[in-house]
Short mmCIF file of C-alpha atoms in Angstrom, two decimals:
data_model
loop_
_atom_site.label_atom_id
_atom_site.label_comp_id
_atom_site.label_asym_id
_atom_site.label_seq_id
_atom_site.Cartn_x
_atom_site.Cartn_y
_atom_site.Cartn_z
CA UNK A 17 19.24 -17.67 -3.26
CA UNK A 18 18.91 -17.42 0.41
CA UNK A 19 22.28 -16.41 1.83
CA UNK A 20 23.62 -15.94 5.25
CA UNK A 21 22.81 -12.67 6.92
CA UNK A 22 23.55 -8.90 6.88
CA UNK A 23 26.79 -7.37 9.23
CA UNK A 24 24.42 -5.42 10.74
CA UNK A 25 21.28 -7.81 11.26
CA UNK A 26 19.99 -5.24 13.68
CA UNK A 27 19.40 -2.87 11.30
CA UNK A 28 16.13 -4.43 9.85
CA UNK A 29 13.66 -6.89 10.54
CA UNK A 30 13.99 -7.97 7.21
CA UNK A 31 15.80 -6.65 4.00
CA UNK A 32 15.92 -8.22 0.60
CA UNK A 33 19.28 -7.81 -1.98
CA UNK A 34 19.11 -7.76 -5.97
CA UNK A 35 15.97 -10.22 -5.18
CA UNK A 36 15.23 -12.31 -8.17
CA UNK A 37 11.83 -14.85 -8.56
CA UNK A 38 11.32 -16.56 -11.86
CA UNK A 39 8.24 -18.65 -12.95
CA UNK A 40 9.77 -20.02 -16.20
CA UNK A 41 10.72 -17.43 -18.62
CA UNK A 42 8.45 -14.48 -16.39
CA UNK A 43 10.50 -12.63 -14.01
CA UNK A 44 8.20 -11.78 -11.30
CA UNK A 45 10.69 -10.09 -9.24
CA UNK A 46 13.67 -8.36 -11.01
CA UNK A 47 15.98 -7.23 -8.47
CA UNK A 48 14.44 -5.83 -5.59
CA UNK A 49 16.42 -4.17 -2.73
CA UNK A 50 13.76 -3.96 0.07
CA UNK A 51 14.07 -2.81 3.69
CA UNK A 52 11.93 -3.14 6.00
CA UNK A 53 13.01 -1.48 9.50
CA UNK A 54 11.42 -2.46 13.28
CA UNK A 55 8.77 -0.07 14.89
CA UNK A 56 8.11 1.20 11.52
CA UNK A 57 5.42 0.92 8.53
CA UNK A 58 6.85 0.15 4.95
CA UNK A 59 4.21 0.41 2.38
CA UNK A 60 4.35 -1.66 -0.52
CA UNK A 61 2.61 -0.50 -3.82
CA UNK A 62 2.32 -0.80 -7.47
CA UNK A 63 0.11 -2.54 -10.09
CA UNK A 64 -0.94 -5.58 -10.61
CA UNK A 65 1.60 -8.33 -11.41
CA UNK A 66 4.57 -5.37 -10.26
CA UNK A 67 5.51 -8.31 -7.86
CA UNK A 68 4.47 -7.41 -4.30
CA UNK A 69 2.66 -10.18 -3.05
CA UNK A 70 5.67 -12.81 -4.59
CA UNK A 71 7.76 -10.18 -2.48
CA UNK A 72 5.82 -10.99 1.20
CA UNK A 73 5.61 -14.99 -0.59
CA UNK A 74 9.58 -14.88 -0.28
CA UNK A 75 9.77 -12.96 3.24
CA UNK A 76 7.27 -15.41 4.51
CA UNK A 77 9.23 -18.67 3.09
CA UNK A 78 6.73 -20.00 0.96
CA UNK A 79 8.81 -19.19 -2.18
CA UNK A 80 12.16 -19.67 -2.61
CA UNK A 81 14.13 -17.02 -4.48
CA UNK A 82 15.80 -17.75 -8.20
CA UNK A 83 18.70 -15.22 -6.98
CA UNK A 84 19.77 -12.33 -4.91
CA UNK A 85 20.31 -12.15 -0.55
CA UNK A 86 17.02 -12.64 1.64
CA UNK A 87 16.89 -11.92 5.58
CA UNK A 88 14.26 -12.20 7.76
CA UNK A 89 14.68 -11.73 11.99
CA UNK A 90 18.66 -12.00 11.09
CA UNK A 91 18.27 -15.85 9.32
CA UNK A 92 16.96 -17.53 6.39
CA UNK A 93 12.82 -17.04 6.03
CA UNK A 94 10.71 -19.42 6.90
CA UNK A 95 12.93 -21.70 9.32
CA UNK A 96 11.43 -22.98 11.96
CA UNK A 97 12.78 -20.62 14.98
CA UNK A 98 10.96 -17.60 12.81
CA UNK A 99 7.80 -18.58 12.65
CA UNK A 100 5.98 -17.87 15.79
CA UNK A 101 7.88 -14.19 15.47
CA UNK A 102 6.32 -13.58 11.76
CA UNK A 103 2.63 -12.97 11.41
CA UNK A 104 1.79 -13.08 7.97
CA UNK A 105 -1.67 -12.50 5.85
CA UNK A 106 -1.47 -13.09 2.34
CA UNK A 107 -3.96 -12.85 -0.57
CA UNK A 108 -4.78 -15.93 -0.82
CA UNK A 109 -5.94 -16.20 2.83
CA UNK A 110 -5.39 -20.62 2.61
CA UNK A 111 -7.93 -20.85 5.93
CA UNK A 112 -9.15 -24.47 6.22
CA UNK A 113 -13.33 -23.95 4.78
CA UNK A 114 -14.84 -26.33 7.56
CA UNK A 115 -13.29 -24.65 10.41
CA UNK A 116 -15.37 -21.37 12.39
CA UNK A 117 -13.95 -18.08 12.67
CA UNK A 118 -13.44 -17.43 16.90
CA UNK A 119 -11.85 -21.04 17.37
CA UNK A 120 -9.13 -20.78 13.78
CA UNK A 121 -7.69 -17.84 15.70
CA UNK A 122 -7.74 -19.71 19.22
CA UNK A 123 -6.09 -22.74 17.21
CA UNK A 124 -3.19 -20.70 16.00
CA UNK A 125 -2.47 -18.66 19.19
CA UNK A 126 -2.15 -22.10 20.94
CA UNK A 127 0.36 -23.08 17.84
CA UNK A 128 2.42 -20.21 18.67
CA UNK A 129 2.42 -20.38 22.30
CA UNK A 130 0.36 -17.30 23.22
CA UNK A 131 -3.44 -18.33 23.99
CA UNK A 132 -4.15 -15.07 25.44
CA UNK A 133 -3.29 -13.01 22.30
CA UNK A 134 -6.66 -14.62 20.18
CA UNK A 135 -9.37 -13.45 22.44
CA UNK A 136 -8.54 -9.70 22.64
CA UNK A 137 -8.23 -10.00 18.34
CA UNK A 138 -11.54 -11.83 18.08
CA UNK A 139 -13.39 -9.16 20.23
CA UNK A 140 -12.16 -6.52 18.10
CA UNK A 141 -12.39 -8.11 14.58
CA UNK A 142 -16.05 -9.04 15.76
CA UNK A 143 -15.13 -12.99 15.46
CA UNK A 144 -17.64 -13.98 17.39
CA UNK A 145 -20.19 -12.39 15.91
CA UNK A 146 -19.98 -14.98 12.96
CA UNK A 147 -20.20 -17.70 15.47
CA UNK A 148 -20.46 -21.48 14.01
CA UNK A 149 -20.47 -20.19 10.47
CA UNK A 150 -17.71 -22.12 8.80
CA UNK A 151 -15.02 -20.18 6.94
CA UNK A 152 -16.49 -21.34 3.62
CA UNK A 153 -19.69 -19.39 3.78
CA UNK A 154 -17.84 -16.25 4.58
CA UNK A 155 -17.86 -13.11 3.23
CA UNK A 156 -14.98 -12.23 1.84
CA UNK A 157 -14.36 -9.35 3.99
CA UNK A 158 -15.39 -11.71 7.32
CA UNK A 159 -12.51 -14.15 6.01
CA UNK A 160 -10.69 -10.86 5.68
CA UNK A 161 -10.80 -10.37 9.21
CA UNK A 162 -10.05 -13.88 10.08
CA UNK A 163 -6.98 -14.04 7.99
CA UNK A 164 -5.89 -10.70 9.90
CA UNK A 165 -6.27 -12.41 13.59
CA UNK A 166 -4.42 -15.15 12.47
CA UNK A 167 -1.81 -12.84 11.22
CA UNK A 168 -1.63 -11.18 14.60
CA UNK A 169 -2.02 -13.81 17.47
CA UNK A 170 1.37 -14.13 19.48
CA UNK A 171 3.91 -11.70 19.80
CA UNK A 172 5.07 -11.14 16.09
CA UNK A 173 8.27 -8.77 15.70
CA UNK A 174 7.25 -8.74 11.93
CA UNK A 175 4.14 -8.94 10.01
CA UNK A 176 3.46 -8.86 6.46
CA UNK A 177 0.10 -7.91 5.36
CA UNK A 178 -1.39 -8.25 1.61
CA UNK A 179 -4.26 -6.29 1.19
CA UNK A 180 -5.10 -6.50 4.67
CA UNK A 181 -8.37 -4.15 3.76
CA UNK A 182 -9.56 -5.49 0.95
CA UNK A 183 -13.37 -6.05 0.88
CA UNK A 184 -13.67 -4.38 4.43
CA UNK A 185 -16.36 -1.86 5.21
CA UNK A 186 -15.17 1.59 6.54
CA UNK A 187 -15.37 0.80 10.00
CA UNK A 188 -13.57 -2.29 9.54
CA UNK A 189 -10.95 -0.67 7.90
CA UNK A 190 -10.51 2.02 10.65
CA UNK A 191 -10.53 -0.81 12.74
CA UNK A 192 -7.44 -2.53 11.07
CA UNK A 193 -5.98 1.02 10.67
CA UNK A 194 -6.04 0.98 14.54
CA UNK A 195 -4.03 -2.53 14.68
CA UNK A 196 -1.20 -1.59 12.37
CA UNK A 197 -0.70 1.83 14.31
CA UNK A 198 -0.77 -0.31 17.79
CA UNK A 199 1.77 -2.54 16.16
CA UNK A 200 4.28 0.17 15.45
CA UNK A 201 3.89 1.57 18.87
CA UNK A 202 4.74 -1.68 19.97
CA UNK A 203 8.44 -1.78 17.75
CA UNK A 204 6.72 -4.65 15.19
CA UNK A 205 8.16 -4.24 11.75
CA UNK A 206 5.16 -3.84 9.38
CA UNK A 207 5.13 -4.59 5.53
CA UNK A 208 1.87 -3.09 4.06
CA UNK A 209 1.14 -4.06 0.67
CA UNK A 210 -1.79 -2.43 -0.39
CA UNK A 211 -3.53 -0.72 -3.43
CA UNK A 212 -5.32 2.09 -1.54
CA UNK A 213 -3.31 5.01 -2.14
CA UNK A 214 -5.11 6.63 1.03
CA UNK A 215 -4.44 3.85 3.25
CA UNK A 216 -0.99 4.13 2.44
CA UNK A 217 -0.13 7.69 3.05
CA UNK A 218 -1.99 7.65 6.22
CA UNK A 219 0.15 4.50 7.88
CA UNK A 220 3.49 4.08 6.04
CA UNK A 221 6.17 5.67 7.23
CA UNK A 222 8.37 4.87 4.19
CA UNK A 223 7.23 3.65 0.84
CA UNK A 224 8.50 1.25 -1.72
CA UNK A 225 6.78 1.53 -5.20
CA UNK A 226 7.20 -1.55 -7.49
CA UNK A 227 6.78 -1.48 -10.91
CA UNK A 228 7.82 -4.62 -13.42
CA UNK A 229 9.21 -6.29 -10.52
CA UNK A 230 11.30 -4.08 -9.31
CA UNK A 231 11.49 -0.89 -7.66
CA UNK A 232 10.73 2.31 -9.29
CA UNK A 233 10.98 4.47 -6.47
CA UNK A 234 11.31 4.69 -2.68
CA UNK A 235 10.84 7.02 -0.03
CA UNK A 236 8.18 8.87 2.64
CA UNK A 237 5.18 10.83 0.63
CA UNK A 238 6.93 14.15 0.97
CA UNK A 239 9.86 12.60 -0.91
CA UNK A 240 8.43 11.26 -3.27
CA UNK A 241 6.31 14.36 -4.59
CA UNK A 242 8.87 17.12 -2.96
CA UNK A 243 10.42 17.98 -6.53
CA UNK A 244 6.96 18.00 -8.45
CA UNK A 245 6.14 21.12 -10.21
CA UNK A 246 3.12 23.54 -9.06
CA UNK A 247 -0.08 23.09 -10.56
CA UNK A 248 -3.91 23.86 -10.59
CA UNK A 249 -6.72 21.53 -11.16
CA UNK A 250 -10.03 22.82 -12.48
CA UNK A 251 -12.92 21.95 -13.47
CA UNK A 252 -15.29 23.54 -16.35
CA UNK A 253 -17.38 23.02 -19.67
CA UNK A 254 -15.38 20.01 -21.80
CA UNK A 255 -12.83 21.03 -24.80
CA UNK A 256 -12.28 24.67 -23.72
CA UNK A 257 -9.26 26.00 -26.19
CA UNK A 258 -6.23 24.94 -24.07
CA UNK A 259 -4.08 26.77 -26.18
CA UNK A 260 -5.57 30.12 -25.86
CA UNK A 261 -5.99 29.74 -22.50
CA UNK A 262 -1.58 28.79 -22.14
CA UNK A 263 -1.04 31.93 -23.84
CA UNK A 264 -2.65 33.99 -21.42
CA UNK A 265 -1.02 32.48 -18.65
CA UNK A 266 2.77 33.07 -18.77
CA UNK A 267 5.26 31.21 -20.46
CA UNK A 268 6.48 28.85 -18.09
CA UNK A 269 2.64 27.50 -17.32
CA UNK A 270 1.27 24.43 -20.09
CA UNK A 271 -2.35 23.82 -19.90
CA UNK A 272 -3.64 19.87 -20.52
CA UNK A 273 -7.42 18.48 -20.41
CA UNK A 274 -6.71 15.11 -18.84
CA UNK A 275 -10.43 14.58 -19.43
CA UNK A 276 -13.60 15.99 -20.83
CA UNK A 277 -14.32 18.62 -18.44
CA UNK A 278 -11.12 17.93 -16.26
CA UNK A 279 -8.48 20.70 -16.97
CA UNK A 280 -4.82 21.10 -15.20
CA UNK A 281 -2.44 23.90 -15.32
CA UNK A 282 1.40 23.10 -14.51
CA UNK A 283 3.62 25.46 -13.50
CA UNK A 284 2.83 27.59 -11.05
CA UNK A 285 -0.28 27.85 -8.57
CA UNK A 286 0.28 31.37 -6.81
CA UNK A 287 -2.95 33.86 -6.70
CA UNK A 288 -2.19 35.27 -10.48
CA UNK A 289 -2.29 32.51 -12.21
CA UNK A 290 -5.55 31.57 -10.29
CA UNK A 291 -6.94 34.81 -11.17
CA UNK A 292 -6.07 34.77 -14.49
CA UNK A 293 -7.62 31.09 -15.35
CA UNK A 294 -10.97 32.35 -13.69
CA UNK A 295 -10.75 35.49 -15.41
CA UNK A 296 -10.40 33.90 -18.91
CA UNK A 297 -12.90 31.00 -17.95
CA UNK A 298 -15.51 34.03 -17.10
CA UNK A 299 -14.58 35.64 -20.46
CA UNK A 300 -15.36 32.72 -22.80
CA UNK A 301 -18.28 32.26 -20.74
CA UNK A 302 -17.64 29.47 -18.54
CA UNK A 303 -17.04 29.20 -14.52
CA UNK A 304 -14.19 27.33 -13.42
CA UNK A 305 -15.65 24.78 -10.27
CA UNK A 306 -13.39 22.45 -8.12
CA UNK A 307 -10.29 24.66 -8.43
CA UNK A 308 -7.17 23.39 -6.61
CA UNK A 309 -3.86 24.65 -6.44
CA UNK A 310 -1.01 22.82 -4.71
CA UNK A 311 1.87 19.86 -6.06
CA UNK A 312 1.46 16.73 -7.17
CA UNK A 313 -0.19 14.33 -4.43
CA UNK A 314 0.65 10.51 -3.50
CA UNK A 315 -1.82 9.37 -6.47
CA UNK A 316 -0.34 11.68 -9.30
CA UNK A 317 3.22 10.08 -8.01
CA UNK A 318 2.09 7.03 -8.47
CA UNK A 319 0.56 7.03 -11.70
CA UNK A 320 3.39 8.94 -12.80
CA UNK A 321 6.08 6.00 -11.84
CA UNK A 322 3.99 3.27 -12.76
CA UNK A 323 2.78 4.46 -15.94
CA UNK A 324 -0.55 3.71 -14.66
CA UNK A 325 -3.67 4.30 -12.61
CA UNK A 326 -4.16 3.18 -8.88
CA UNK A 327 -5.79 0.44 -9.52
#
């Protein structure tokens, strides 16, 4: 349940403690400890169904926990004195259909006491552009961009975002890219939930990864693959003989074809073992192409604690 808040309140814009959300016998969340400091990017990812966007549902106070501590701006989420101070874009965006895009965002800024904040957002999310086009016959990367305004008008001191890219273009994504990295100039806590691996490890400054409903890991990117082993990714003709290729390599190197065509050494990447792979590629007349040598990288991480791909 909601409880009263942390000693140190200051600490975080908002922090969650053995968080538990049922719906019946499904345990969405399973004990999440989440922080979620000011001036600062936490990136939220896993799978579907690993519980993130019942995570922001709880921070935002539209779900109320089954157990564990909740605190959001130093108080319980979703009271009234919050609101104006949390911008938050869900999923499910829940924009009225018969309303236009330019004057939803001009509506909410006046609801949270800031009219000036919508018209600087609607000029850069190219609101206007969609003009008297009601939200219903939006695309859903225009209602994308609506959502995000919303999200953004006032002065928010924390701002969850849930797929805040989805079904944007490149530029638009840059665009939003832009806003998050203006936001943490600015000292606004940011939760980024998001299933672009990319996206992630280009704005988060610290990374939760859910898994099951709770977390599996957390950390920054260098963290989180520091202790990976060395490896080498090639590419060449499909169902070379792994094994004779392991034993020419030495001992502590194993060779795996994670797909036809798609071969990875672990164990070492130094200029040997690069030599040697080519040289024995050459010799059973193949050419390794695409060769890469370095540790594991955000996605292999990922996959790796979720069991998964990066979906």
């Amino acid at each position: 349940m909601t409880s009263a808040p942390d000693d140190h309140p200051d600490r975080a814009a908002a922090r969650t403690r053995g968080l538990v959300v049922t719906f019946g016998a499904k345990r969405a969340v399973d004990g999440l400890d989440l922080e979620i400091p000011p001036g600062a990017v936490t990136g939220l990812l896993g799978p579907n169904g690993a519980g993130k966007s019942t995570t922001i549902g709880v921070l935002a106070g539209l779900l109320t926990p089954s157990a564990g501590r909740v605190e959001v701006l130093g108080g319980v989420p979703g009271r009234a004195t919050a609101r104006a101070r949390v911008g938050v874009m869900l999923q499910d965006d829940g924009l009225p259909t018969g309303a236009h895009a330019a004057e939803m965002v001009r509506h909410v800024a006046v609801l949270r006491g800031d009219r000036p904040s919508a018209e600087p957002l609607i000029e850069a999310l190219r609101l206007s552009e969609l003009g008297r086009t009601t939200i219903r016959r939006l695309s859903g990367g225009e209602r994308r961009r609506v959502s995000l305004a919303c999200a953004l008008v006032g002065t928010p001191e924390l701002v969850l975002l849930d797929e805040p890219t989805a079904g944007l273009d490149h530029e638009g994504r840059d665009v939003v890219a832009g806003m998050i990295r203006a936001l943490r100039a600015q000292g606004v806590a940011v939760l980024l939930s998001t299933h672009l691996l990319d996206e992630a490890e280009a704005l988060a400054d610290h990374l939760t990864v859910m898994a099951r409903g709770h977390a599996v890991a957390e950390g920054t990117v260098g963290s989180l693959t520091a202790d990976s082993a060395e490896r080498i990714d090639f590419a060449a003709r499909p169902h070379l003989d792994i094994a004779a290729l392991a034993r020419a390599l030495p001992s502590r190197c194993t060779v795996e074809e994670r797909a036809p065509g798609d071969y990875r050494v672990w164990g070492s990447a130094d200029p040997q073992i690069l030599a040697t792979v080519s040289s024995w590629c050459a010799q059973h007349g193949d050419a390794p192409t695409r060769m890469h040598a370095g540790r594991e990288t955000l996605a292999d991480a990922y996959r790796r604690l979720t069991g998964g791909g990066t979906e």
